Short mmCIF file of C-alpha atoms in Angstrom, two decimals:
data_model
loop_
_atom_site.label_atom_id
_atom_site.label_comp_id
_atom_site.label_asym_id
_atom_site.label_seq_id
_atom_site.Cartn_x
_atom_site.Cartn_y
_atom_site.Cartn_z
CA MET A 1 2.08 -2.05 60.41
CA LYS A 2 5.59 -1.61 59.76
CA LEU A 3 6.36 2.31 59.65
CA ASN A 4 9.17 1.76 56.94
CA GLU A 5 6.17 0.65 54.58
CA LEU A 6 4.52 4.25 54.89
CA THR A 7 4.68 6.97 52.39
CA ILE A 8 5.81 10.36 53.52
CA THR A 9 2.39 11.63 53.36
CA GLU A 10 1.08 8.67 55.64
CA ALA A 11 4.02 9.05 57.82
CA LYS A 12 3.50 12.94 58.36
CA LYS A 13 0.02 12.32 59.56
CA GLY A 14 1.01 9.34 61.75
CA LEU A 15 3.65 11.73 63.43
CA ALA A 16 1.25 14.49 63.67
CA ASP A 17 -1.44 12.23 65.29
CA LYS A 18 1.38 11.06 67.64
CA LYS A 19 0.64 7.55 66.60
CA PHE A 20 4.28 6.88 66.54
CA SER A 21 7.63 8.82 67.11
CA THR A 22 10.22 9.92 64.63
CA ASN A 23 12.66 7.56 66.50
CA GLU A 24 10.36 4.59 65.66
CA LEU A 25 10.03 5.35 62.19
CA ARG A 26 13.72 5.59 61.71
CA ASP A 27 14.41 2.41 63.79
CA ASP A 28 12.06 0.49 61.55
CA CYS A 29 13.74 1.52 58.45
CA LEU A 30 17.13 0.62 60.00
CA ALA A 31 15.48 -2.79 60.98
CA GLN A 32 14.33 -3.27 57.29
CA ILE A 33 17.93 -2.65 56.21
CA LYS A 34 19.22 -5.29 58.56
CA LYS A 35 16.51 -7.74 57.48
CA VAL A 36 16.81 -7.34 53.56
CA ASP A 37 19.93 -5.48 52.55
CA SER A 38 22.28 -8.63 52.68
CA LYS A 39 20.05 -9.55 49.47
CA ILE A 40 19.37 -6.34 47.89
CA LYS A 41 22.33 -4.63 48.64
CA ALA A 42 21.37 -1.14 48.08
CA PHE A 43 23.33 0.73 50.59
CA VAL A 44 27.17 1.28 50.46
CA THR A 45 27.23 3.04 53.95
CA VAL A 46 24.57 2.71 56.56
CA GLY A 47 24.56 5.96 58.78
CA GLU A 48 23.47 3.64 61.95
CA GLN A 49 23.02 6.79 64.20
CA GLY A 50 20.63 8.90 61.67
CA GLU A 51 20.47 12.30 62.43
CA GLU A 52 17.87 13.93 64.56
CA GLY A 53 15.59 15.48 62.26
CA ARG A 54 13.97 19.01 62.98
CA GLU A 55 10.50 19.09 64.42
CA GLY A 56 7.54 20.86 62.94
CA THR A 57 8.67 21.00 59.29
CA GLU A 58 7.40 19.03 56.40
CA LEU A 59 9.90 16.31 56.11
CA SER A 60 10.44 15.95 59.96
CA GLY A 61 12.10 12.58 60.86
CA ILE A 62 11.37 11.14 57.35
CA PRO A 63 14.13 8.62 56.82
CA VAL A 64 15.77 9.41 53.24
CA ALA A 65 18.60 7.35 51.57
CA ILE A 66 21.18 9.47 49.33
CA LYS A 67 22.74 8.17 46.24
CA ASP A 68 26.40 8.21 46.97
CA VAL A 69 27.38 10.76 44.28
CA LEU A 70 25.92 13.60 46.39
CA SER A 71 28.12 14.94 49.31
CA THR A 72 26.98 14.32 52.91
CA LYS A 73 28.94 16.11 55.55
CA ASN A 74 31.13 13.82 57.69
CA LEU A 75 29.31 10.79 56.06
CA ARG A 76 31.35 8.79 53.73
CA THR A 77 30.75 9.60 50.13
CA THR A 78 32.33 7.32 47.53
CA ALA A 79 30.51 7.81 44.24
CA SER A 80 30.59 3.91 44.41
CA SER A 81 34.21 4.05 43.28
CA LYS A 82 37.04 2.56 45.06
CA ILE A 83 38.97 5.91 44.36
CA LEU A 84 37.00 7.53 47.17
CA GLU A 85 36.81 4.70 49.62
CA ASN A 86 38.08 6.85 52.41
CA TYR A 87 36.61 10.41 51.37
CA PHE A 88 34.46 12.20 53.97
CA PRO A 89 32.94 15.39 52.61
CA VAL A 90 33.34 18.43 54.60
CA TYR A 91 30.19 19.96 53.43
CA ASP A 92 26.85 18.90 52.30
CA GLY A 93 25.43 19.32 48.70
CA THR A 94 22.94 21.95 48.29
CA VAL A 95 20.01 19.58 47.77
CA VAL A 96 21.11 17.55 50.86
CA GLU A 97 21.35 20.75 53.05
CA ARG A 98 17.85 21.59 51.74
CA ILE A 99 16.02 18.38 52.52
CA LYS A 100 17.69 18.26 55.89
CA LYS A 101 16.54 21.74 56.55
CA GLY A 102 13.05 20.25 55.91
CA GLY A 103 13.80 17.92 58.56
CA ALA A 104 14.61 14.52 56.71
CA VAL A 105 16.89 12.01 58.56
CA ILE A 106 19.69 10.41 56.48
CA ILE A 107 20.09 6.77 57.17
CA GLY A 108 22.61 5.89 54.55
CA LYS A 109 24.06 6.25 51.11
CA THR A 110 22.93 4.13 48.25
CA ASN A 111 24.93 2.16 45.63
CA CYS A 112 25.12 3.22 41.93
CA ASP A 113 27.40 2.72 38.89
CA ALA A 114 30.78 4.42 39.89
CA PHE A 115 30.60 8.13 39.29
CA ALA A 116 27.03 7.28 37.88
CA PHE A 117 28.59 5.83 34.70
CA GLY A 118 26.11 3.19 33.79
CA GLY A 119 22.63 2.05 33.60
CA SER A 120 22.37 -1.00 35.78
CA THR A 121 24.39 -0.41 38.99
CA GLU A 122 26.58 -3.32 37.57
CA HIS A 123 29.60 -1.06 37.31
CA SER A 124 29.88 -0.05 41.18
CA GLY A 125 33.22 -0.42 42.61
CA TYR A 126 31.42 -2.05 45.73
CA GLY A 127 29.38 -4.83 43.97
CA LEU A 128 25.83 -5.02 42.62
CA SER A 129 22.58 -4.10 43.81
CA TYR A 130 19.56 -6.53 43.12
CA ASN A 131 16.30 -5.81 42.04
CA PRO A 132 13.73 -6.33 44.89
CA TRP A 133 10.95 -7.68 42.39
CA ASP A 134 13.74 -10.40 41.07
CA LEU A 135 16.88 -10.76 42.70
CA SER A 136 18.39 -12.34 39.48
CA ARG A 137 17.78 -8.94 37.82
CA VAL A 138 19.30 -5.46 38.00
CA PRO A 139 17.59 -2.65 39.66
CA GLY A 140 18.57 -0.22 36.86
CA GLY A 141 21.00 2.47 37.15
CA SER A 142 22.66 4.59 37.77
CA SER A 143 20.58 5.10 40.73
CA GLY A 144 19.93 1.60 41.23
CA GLY A 145 20.45 1.69 44.87
CA SER A 146 18.24 4.36 45.58
CA ALA A 147 15.42 2.68 43.58
CA ALA A 148 15.87 -0.64 45.23
CA ALA A 149 15.90 0.98 48.82
CA VAL A 150 12.65 2.68 48.19
CA ALA A 151 11.02 -0.29 46.67
CA ALA A 152 12.24 -2.50 49.48
CA ASP A 153 10.90 -0.13 52.01
CA GLU A 154 14.35 0.58 53.46
CA CYS A 155 13.70 4.31 53.53
CA LEU A 156 10.81 6.47 52.73
CA PHE A 157 12.29 8.29 49.98
CA ALA A 158 15.68 8.72 48.31
CA LEU A 159 17.69 11.29 46.10
CA GLY A 160 19.10 10.23 42.92
CA THR A 161 20.78 11.85 39.82
CA ASP A 162 19.67 11.71 36.28
CA THR A 163 22.25 12.41 33.57
CA GLY A 164 20.75 10.43 30.79
CA GLY A 165 17.91 8.60 32.54
CA SER A 166 19.57 7.39 35.83
CA ILE A 167 16.26 8.20 38.00
CA ARG A 168 13.65 7.18 35.62
CA GLN A 169 14.90 3.96 34.62
CA PRO A 170 15.76 2.34 37.83
CA ALA A 171 12.13 3.89 39.06
CA SER A 172 10.65 2.20 36.15
CA PHE A 173 12.37 -1.17 36.74
CA CYS A 174 11.81 -1.20 40.63
CA ASN A 175 8.05 0.04 40.52
CA ILE A 176 8.67 3.46 42.21
CA THR A 177 8.31 7.13 41.20
CA GLY A 178 11.22 9.34 40.41
CA LEU A 179 11.52 12.76 38.80
CA LYS A 180 14.12 14.10 36.54
CA PRO A 181 13.58 17.80 37.08
CA THR A 182 14.32 20.60 34.52
CA TYR A 183 17.95 21.09 34.25
CA GLY A 184 19.05 23.84 36.79
CA ALA A 185 15.99 23.54 38.89
CA CYS A 186 17.89 21.52 41.50
CA PRO A 187 21.43 22.81 42.20
CA ARG A 188 24.37 20.73 41.59
CA TYR A 189 26.66 21.97 44.15
CA GLY A 190 27.98 18.91 46.13
CA LEU A 191 27.30 16.45 43.33
CA LEU A 192 30.28 14.54 42.19
CA ALA A 193 29.98 15.89 38.82
CA MET A 194 29.51 13.65 35.85
CA ALA A 195 28.32 15.78 33.03
CA SER A 196 28.01 19.02 33.93
CA SER A 197 25.55 20.20 31.18
CA PHE A 198 23.17 17.16 31.71
CA ASP A 199 23.27 16.19 35.67
CA CYS A 200 20.25 16.70 37.56
CA PRO A 201 19.64 15.68 41.32
CA GLY A 202 16.04 14.48 41.86
CA PRO A 203 13.55 12.76 44.13
CA MET A 204 12.88 9.17 44.27
CA ALA A 205 9.69 8.11 46.21
CA LYS A 206 6.78 5.77 46.56
CA THR A 207 4.26 7.95 45.21
CA VAL A 208 3.96 11.09 42.91
CA GLU A 209 2.59 13.10 45.81
CA ASP A 210 5.70 12.41 47.90
CA CYS A 211 8.15 13.22 45.01
CA GLU A 212 6.25 16.65 44.82
CA ILE A 213 7.03 17.19 48.32
CA VAL A 214 10.67 16.37 48.33
CA PHE A 215 10.93 18.34 45.06
CA ASN A 216 9.60 21.55 46.72
CA TRP A 217 12.31 21.36 49.18
CA MET A 218 15.22 20.62 46.56
CA GLU A 219 14.41 23.33 43.92
CA GLY A 220 15.66 26.87 43.80
CA GLU A 221 18.40 29.09 42.69
CA ASP A 222 21.57 28.40 44.42
CA PHE A 223 24.60 30.79 44.85
CA HIS A 224 27.13 28.20 44.48
CA ASP A 225 25.77 26.88 41.01
CA ALA A 226 25.77 29.26 38.26
CA THR A 227 23.65 26.96 36.18
CA SER A 228 20.88 26.77 38.68
CA SER A 229 17.57 28.44 37.99
CA ALA A 230 14.51 29.65 39.90
CA GLY A 231 12.59 29.15 36.67
CA GLN A 232 10.87 32.65 36.85
CA ILE A 233 8.77 31.52 33.85
CA LYS A 234 7.13 28.41 35.11
CA LYS A 235 5.07 26.58 32.69
CA HIS A 236 1.77 26.04 33.99
CA ILE A 237 0.04 23.41 31.74
CA GLU A 238 -1.89 22.17 34.81
CA LYS A 239 -4.10 25.36 34.61
CA GLN A 240 -5.55 24.10 31.36
CA ASP A 241 -9.17 22.86 31.20
CA LYS A 242 -8.16 19.73 29.10
CA ILE A 243 -4.39 18.81 29.12
CA LYS A 244 -3.30 17.52 25.70
CA ILE A 245 -0.78 14.54 25.93
CA GLY A 246 1.28 13.76 23.12
CA LEU A 247 2.43 10.19 22.30
CA PRO A 248 5.78 10.24 20.17
CA LYS A 249 5.54 7.78 17.60
CA GLU A 250 9.42 6.98 17.99
CA TYR A 251 8.89 5.86 21.41
CA PHE A 252 6.33 3.22 20.54
CA ALA A 253 8.49 2.09 17.52
CA GLU A 254 9.98 -1.22 16.80
CA GLY A 255 12.58 -2.37 19.18
CA ILE A 256 10.32 -1.59 22.13
CA ASP A 257 8.83 -4.91 23.97
CA GLU A 258 5.40 -5.49 23.15
CA GLU A 259 4.31 -5.66 26.78
CA VAL A 260 5.93 -2.45 27.62
CA LYS A 261 4.00 -0.80 24.66
CA THR A 262 0.66 -2.45 25.60
CA LEU A 263 0.85 -1.21 29.30
CA VAL A 264 1.84 2.40 28.42
CA MET A 265 -0.83 2.62 25.76
CA ALA A 266 -3.18 1.32 28.32
CA ALA A 267 -2.15 4.14 30.69
CA ALA A 268 -2.68 6.64 27.99
CA LYS A 269 -6.14 5.47 27.27
CA LEU A 270 -7.13 5.46 30.84
CA LEU A 271 -6.10 9.20 31.08
CA GLU A 272 -7.93 9.69 27.84
CA GLN A 273 -11.04 8.17 29.65
CA ASN A 274 -10.55 10.60 32.57
CA GLY A 275 -10.45 14.09 30.82
CA PHE A 276 -7.03 14.10 29.06
CA LEU A 277 -6.68 14.61 25.29
CA LEU A 278 -4.38 12.26 23.38
CA GLU A 279 -2.37 13.04 20.02
CA GLU A 280 0.17 11.32 18.11
CA VAL A 281 3.10 13.63 17.56
CA THR A 282 6.80 13.18 16.18
CA LEU A 283 10.28 13.81 17.51
CA PRO A 284 12.16 13.38 14.25
CA ARG A 285 15.59 13.57 15.75
CA THR A 286 15.26 10.72 18.16
CA GLU A 287 17.49 8.29 16.55
CA TYR A 288 20.42 10.99 17.01
CA GLY A 289 19.82 11.20 20.77
CA VAL A 290 21.92 8.50 21.95
CA PRO A 291 25.29 9.24 19.61
CA VAL A 292 24.87 12.80 20.62
CA TYR A 293 24.44 12.04 24.41
CA TYR A 294 27.37 9.81 24.35
CA THR A 295 29.76 12.21 22.40
CA LEU A 296 29.00 15.09 24.75
CA ILE A 297 28.94 13.30 28.03
CA PHE A 298 32.41 11.39 27.32
CA SER A 299 33.76 15.05 26.92
CA GLU A 300 32.48 16.58 29.87
CA ILE A 301 33.26 13.39 31.89
CA SER A 302 36.93 13.50 30.90
CA SER A 303 37.12 17.12 31.85
CA ASN A 304 35.23 16.49 35.30
CA MET A 305 37.36 13.44 36.20
CA ALA A 306 40.57 15.58 35.99
CA ARG A 307 40.04 16.77 39.30
CA TYR A 308 40.79 13.26 41.02
CA ASP A 309 44.37 13.82 41.28
CA GLY A 310 45.13 11.81 44.36
CA ILE A 311 46.46 14.93 46.10
CA ARG A 312 43.58 16.90 47.64
CA PHE A 313 41.47 13.70 48.13
CA GLY A 314 40.84 10.16 47.13
CA LYS A 315 43.37 7.83 45.87
CA ASP A 316 45.63 7.39 42.78
CA ARG A 317 43.91 7.47 39.30
CA ASP A 318 44.74 3.58 39.03
CA SER A 319 41.82 3.23 41.28
CA PHE A 320 39.35 4.12 38.84
CA GLU A 321 37.05 1.37 37.59
CA ASP A 322 37.23 0.13 34.05
CA GLU A 323 34.12 1.83 33.03
CA VAL A 324 35.55 5.09 34.20
CA LYS A 325 38.71 4.78 32.61
CA ARG A 326 37.08 4.09 29.36
CA ARG A 327 34.80 6.92 29.29
CA ILE A 328 37.83 9.35 30.50
CA MET A 329 39.85 8.27 27.40
CA LEU A 330 37.12 8.60 24.77
CA GLY A 331 36.31 12.05 26.16
CA THR A 332 39.77 13.08 26.10
CA TYR A 333 39.98 12.01 22.47
CA THR A 334 36.75 13.81 21.24
CA LEU A 335 37.98 16.91 22.96
CA SER A 336 41.57 16.83 21.72
CA ALA A 337 43.00 19.51 19.30
CA GLY A 338 41.87 18.47 15.87
CA TYR A 339 38.82 16.41 16.90
CA PHE A 340 36.77 19.20 19.14
CA ASP A 341 35.19 20.44 15.91
CA GLN A 342 34.17 17.08 14.51
CA TYR A 343 32.88 15.75 17.59
CA TYR A 344 32.02 17.93 20.68
CA LEU A 345 30.96 21.02 18.47
CA LYS A 346 29.02 18.89 16.10
CA ALA A 347 27.20 17.21 18.62
CA SER A 348 26.33 20.28 20.37
CA ARG A 349 24.68 21.49 17.31
CA VAL A 350 22.71 18.34 16.93
CA ARG A 351 21.71 18.80 20.61
CA SER A 352 20.23 22.26 19.56
CA LEU A 353 18.03 20.51 16.88
CA VAL A 354 16.86 17.91 19.63
CA GLN A 355 15.75 20.62 21.71
CA LYS A 356 13.99 22.49 18.83
CA ASP A 357 12.16 19.12 18.05
CA PHE A 358 10.63 19.62 21.63
CA GLU A 359 9.97 23.11 21.30
CA GLU A 360 7.96 22.47 18.23
CA VAL A 361 5.96 19.49 19.74
CA PHE A 362 5.04 21.70 22.85
CA LYS A 363 3.33 24.11 20.48
CA LYS A 364 0.91 21.26 19.59
CA VAL A 365 0.50 19.38 22.82
CA ASP A 366 1.02 20.27 26.61
CA CYS A 367 3.27 17.27 27.44
CA LEU A 368 4.38 13.77 26.13
CA LEU A 369 3.89 10.28 27.30
CA GLY A 370 5.96 7.20 26.61
CA PRO A 371 7.79 4.27 28.12
CA VAL A 372 11.03 4.70 30.10
CA ALA A 373 12.92 1.72 28.90
CA PRO A 374 12.49 -0.48 25.86
CA THR A 375 12.22 -3.45 28.30
CA PRO A 376 11.63 -4.32 31.89
CA ALA A 377 14.48 -5.13 34.32
CA PHE A 378 17.03 -7.26 32.61
CA LYS A 379 19.10 -10.06 33.99
CA ILE A 380 22.48 -9.38 35.61
CA GLY A 381 25.03 -9.63 33.08
CA GLU A 382 22.56 -9.91 30.19
CA LYS A 383 23.72 -6.39 28.53
CA SER A 384 27.34 -6.63 28.77
CA ASN A 385 27.34 -8.21 25.15
CA ASP A 386 24.59 -6.74 23.05
CA PRO A 387 25.70 -3.21 21.76
CA VAL A 388 22.24 -2.65 19.94
CA GLN A 389 20.11 -3.40 22.87
CA LEU A 390 22.55 -1.32 24.99
CA TYR A 391 22.01 1.63 22.46
CA LEU A 392 18.27 1.40 22.59
CA GLU A 393 18.14 1.22 26.46
CA ASP A 394 18.86 4.77 26.76
CA ILE A 395 17.15 6.10 23.47
CA LEU A 396 13.97 6.93 25.50
CA THR A 397 15.45 8.74 28.23
CA VAL A 398 18.53 10.83 26.82
CA SER A 399 16.32 13.29 24.78
CA ALA A 400 14.80 14.77 27.82
CA ASN A 401 18.47 15.36 29.09
CA LEU A 402 19.58 16.89 25.79
CA ALA A 403 16.68 19.29 25.91
CA GLY A 404 16.91 19.84 29.71
CA ILE A 405 13.32 19.28 30.14
CA PRO A 406 11.70 17.74 33.23
CA SER A 407 10.31 14.16 33.19
CA LEU A 408 8.40 12.19 35.79
CA ALA A 409 8.55 8.44 35.91
CA LEU A 410 5.94 6.47 37.48
CA PRO A 411 4.59 2.74 37.47
CA CYS A 412 1.94 1.69 34.70
CA GLY A 413 1.90 -2.10 35.29
CA PHE A 414 3.33 -5.41 35.41
CA THR A 415 4.63 -7.87 32.77
CA LYS A 416 3.41 -11.51 32.45
CA GLU A 417 6.54 -12.25 34.65
CA ASN A 418 5.50 -9.76 37.24
CA LEU A 419 8.24 -7.28 36.41
CA PRO A 420 7.32 -3.69 36.76
CA VAL A 421 6.92 -1.37 33.88
CA GLY A 422 7.13 2.45 34.26
CA MET A 423 6.10 5.36 31.84
CA GLN A 424 7.47 8.87 31.64
CA ILE A 425 5.56 12.14 31.32
CA MET A 426 7.73 14.75 29.83
CA GLY A 427 6.99 18.47 29.90
CA PRO A 428 8.34 21.87 28.83
CA ALA A 429 11.05 23.40 31.06
CA PHE A 430 9.66 24.10 34.58
CA SER A 431 6.42 22.50 34.04
CA GLU A 432 6.61 20.07 37.02
CA GLU A 433 3.77 21.11 38.68
CA GLY A 434 1.79 20.10 35.72
CA LEU A 435 3.71 16.73 35.51
CA PHE A 436 2.53 16.10 39.23
CA LYS A 437 -1.11 17.01 38.53
CA ILE A 438 -1.17 14.20 35.86
CA GLY A 439 0.94 11.87 37.88
CA LYS A 440 -1.21 12.08 40.92
CA ARG A 441 -4.46 11.83 38.82
CA TYR A 442 -3.23 8.76 37.40
CA GLN A 443 -2.11 7.30 40.73
CA GLU A 444 -5.73 7.91 41.97
CA LEU A 445 -7.01 5.90 39.14
CA THR A 446 -4.63 2.89 39.65
CA ASP A 447 -2.75 1.06 42.39
CA TRP A 448 0.47 -0.31 40.66
CA HIS A 449 2.52 1.92 42.87
CA LYS A 450 1.08 0.36 46.04
CA ARG A 451 2.22 -3.07 45.23
CA LYS A 452 5.30 -4.33 47.23
CA PRO A 453 7.79 -7.14 46.19
CA GLU A 454 8.23 -10.28 48.00
CA ILE A 455 12.05 -10.46 48.84
CA LYS A 456 12.81 -13.93 48.55
CA ALA B 1 45.46 7.80 28.05
CA LYS B 2 48.73 9.77 28.48
CA LEU B 3 46.88 13.01 28.04
CA ALA B 4 44.23 12.04 30.76
CA LYS B 5 47.00 10.96 33.08
CA LEU B 6 45.86 7.11 33.26
CA ASN B 7 48.42 4.46 33.45
CA LEU B 8 47.02 1.42 31.53
CA THR B 9 48.18 -2.06 31.43
CA GLU B 10 49.11 -4.07 28.22
CA GLU B 11 45.81 -6.04 28.57
CA GLU B 12 43.97 -2.79 29.02
CA ILE B 13 45.36 -1.07 26.12
CA ILE B 14 44.43 -3.91 23.72
CA ARG B 15 40.68 -4.14 25.34
CA PHE B 16 40.17 -0.33 25.18
CA THR B 17 41.47 0.08 21.68
CA SER B 18 38.80 -2.02 20.05
CA GLN B 19 36.11 -0.39 22.29
CA LEU B 20 37.06 2.91 21.36
CA THR B 21 36.87 2.11 17.91
CA GLU B 22 33.49 0.43 18.22
CA VAL B 23 32.07 3.49 20.07
CA LEU B 24 33.65 6.09 17.58
CA ASN B 25 32.09 4.33 14.77
CA PHE B 26 28.79 4.41 16.43
CA VAL B 27 28.87 8.20 17.11
CA GLU B 28 29.85 8.84 13.51
CA LYS B 29 26.24 8.83 12.80
CA ILE B 30 25.92 12.31 14.03
CA ASN B 31 27.77 13.62 11.12
CA ARG B 32 24.89 12.75 8.85
CA VAL B 33 22.79 15.69 10.46
CA GLU B 34 22.63 18.86 8.43
CA THR B 35 23.69 21.47 10.99
CA LYS B 36 25.49 24.42 8.75
CA ASP B 37 23.37 27.10 10.33
CA THR B 38 22.51 25.71 13.75
CA PRO B 39 24.18 27.45 16.62
CA PRO B 40 25.58 24.81 19.35
CA LEU B 41 23.91 24.36 22.39
CA PHE B 42 26.08 24.41 25.33
CA ASN B 43 23.81 25.46 28.18
CA VAL B 44 20.15 24.20 28.18
CA ALA B 45 19.17 26.39 31.24
CA GLY B 46 19.66 29.14 28.59
CA LYS B 47 21.93 31.24 30.93
CA GLN B 48 24.79 33.26 29.97
CA ASN B 49 27.88 34.49 31.90
CA ILE B 50 26.47 34.64 35.50
CA MET B 51 28.58 36.91 37.48
CA ARG B 52 28.58 38.26 41.01
CA GLU B 53 30.45 40.86 42.85
CA ASP B 54 34.24 39.95 43.53
CA VAL B 55 33.66 39.90 47.30
CA VAL B 56 35.17 37.50 49.63
CA ARG B 57 32.50 35.18 51.33
CA PRO B 58 33.12 32.64 54.13
CA SER B 59 34.01 29.05 52.59
CA LEU B 60 35.86 26.29 53.97
CA THR B 61 38.46 26.51 56.83
CA GLN B 62 41.98 25.49 55.85
CA GLU B 63 41.43 22.41 58.14
CA GLU B 64 38.42 21.42 56.33
CA ALA B 65 40.07 21.82 52.85
CA LEU B 66 43.11 19.65 53.90
CA ALA B 67 40.86 16.93 55.53
CA ASN B 68 40.97 14.46 52.95
CA ALA B 69 44.39 14.94 51.53
CA LYS B 70 46.78 11.88 51.49
CA GLU B 71 49.84 14.04 52.54
CA THR B 72 49.99 17.43 54.17
CA TYR B 73 52.77 19.64 55.47
CA LYS B 74 52.23 22.74 57.56
CA GLY B 75 48.95 23.53 56.32
CA TYR B 76 49.93 22.72 52.52
CA PHE B 77 48.88 19.79 50.02
CA LYS B 78 51.96 17.85 49.61
CA VAL B 79 52.83 16.84 45.81
CA LYS B 80 55.33 15.35 43.88
CA ALA B 81 58.26 17.42 42.79
CA VAL B 82 57.22 19.07 39.28
CA LEU B 83 60.60 20.43 38.51
CA GLY B 84 63.95 18.76 38.24
#
């Protein structure tokens, strides 16, 4: 069996039983990259040497791919933008440092939309990445490279970031599992910032169990990040006798693909047959999620992009990709004197109402279940011209980012065309343990997540 | 664009102008929401003014801090003249 096809849990056992070495594990992943990455193009930089993992720790020797917006010391970090083509960070981002401490071996940096601005990885300065399940389709975004790399068994897990859905949507498109943690649970130090009140680094892996292992190494307060939180008050929804799952009616409305709805409802029913309670609920402000989200992130983006002055690092601002320039200008406009109140401030107020919707709903149910995206992976180039569909693509994911709550995305089936579909389980802030419990139970009852793509 | 220090070509100016308008029309929607008594939400983690003691801690060396700069001079970043 190819060692790169293992999960973290399986690899740990194999290493402990001395069935193979960490070198062999790493080499099988590097061999897979050589074999398939010319078709998948998940990687921007492959770290051929791979660092030596520490022995005896949980992630010892486990090969990981890191989304290229996370700083890795002495390993080129580009944010998938030409402006940072020759940038070599002099430090590791906190979450990178933490998984290294856990023993993980970094084998490369993965492709994404430049600076994570996008939902398909089509806006990368280094070319597209391709969905291993259908090479004519996108892997999703912005963590598309990370999702594709895990799905294609080029690594055992990956790190991604989720600002508006960028872990969950590619996870859903590529049949893998991904967690958007509670905002603040995983520190942002070393993350090339996109929108500072939204960005969440998080794990992407082949199973919920694996995501949990990685998350436990990533989370925790950080001196360098004043917004990081230890979550003193964790929400233990897993301690209930019967966990109540809410199905927000807005997430099953018109505009969501019928096959997607059917698969997610089937997953809900399966959970109901296995000890969980279901209840229909409502999140009335869902329709405002996307305009609020975009108003706020444009503003935060334009502020964060100011640091790329071409003086201390990087090239001239002319090297920015189109999508980057556009967002910077829109953000500068919404923040400028005279417009701030109308846009940023107003959007921040509506954001407060979106968060309230969740607070209210979590008084009735313990968590929420819904689809991640209105459609499965779309064809490359398909979304460039349809604004309404583009809008809807994000509608199911941004609310969790607005409210700062965690959401776990995992596979729940395949369409007639054999495309993966994912669902998400959202919970109150710091309820990750409960989300993992539900996800693990679902993965005991199903085996969607075990299927592998045939890379043609 | 000038405020954001972006140099745009003629073609880009035309393209971006229509896109900007389109997006702004789209975000107008939020003005329909009643928010008279709602305070704005700036930090979802619920934190305010995290402080620490004003004590020097180890950080990057000067060499590390200059490592990625295009031009340096005797330990400084080199920039274009600002005055004159």
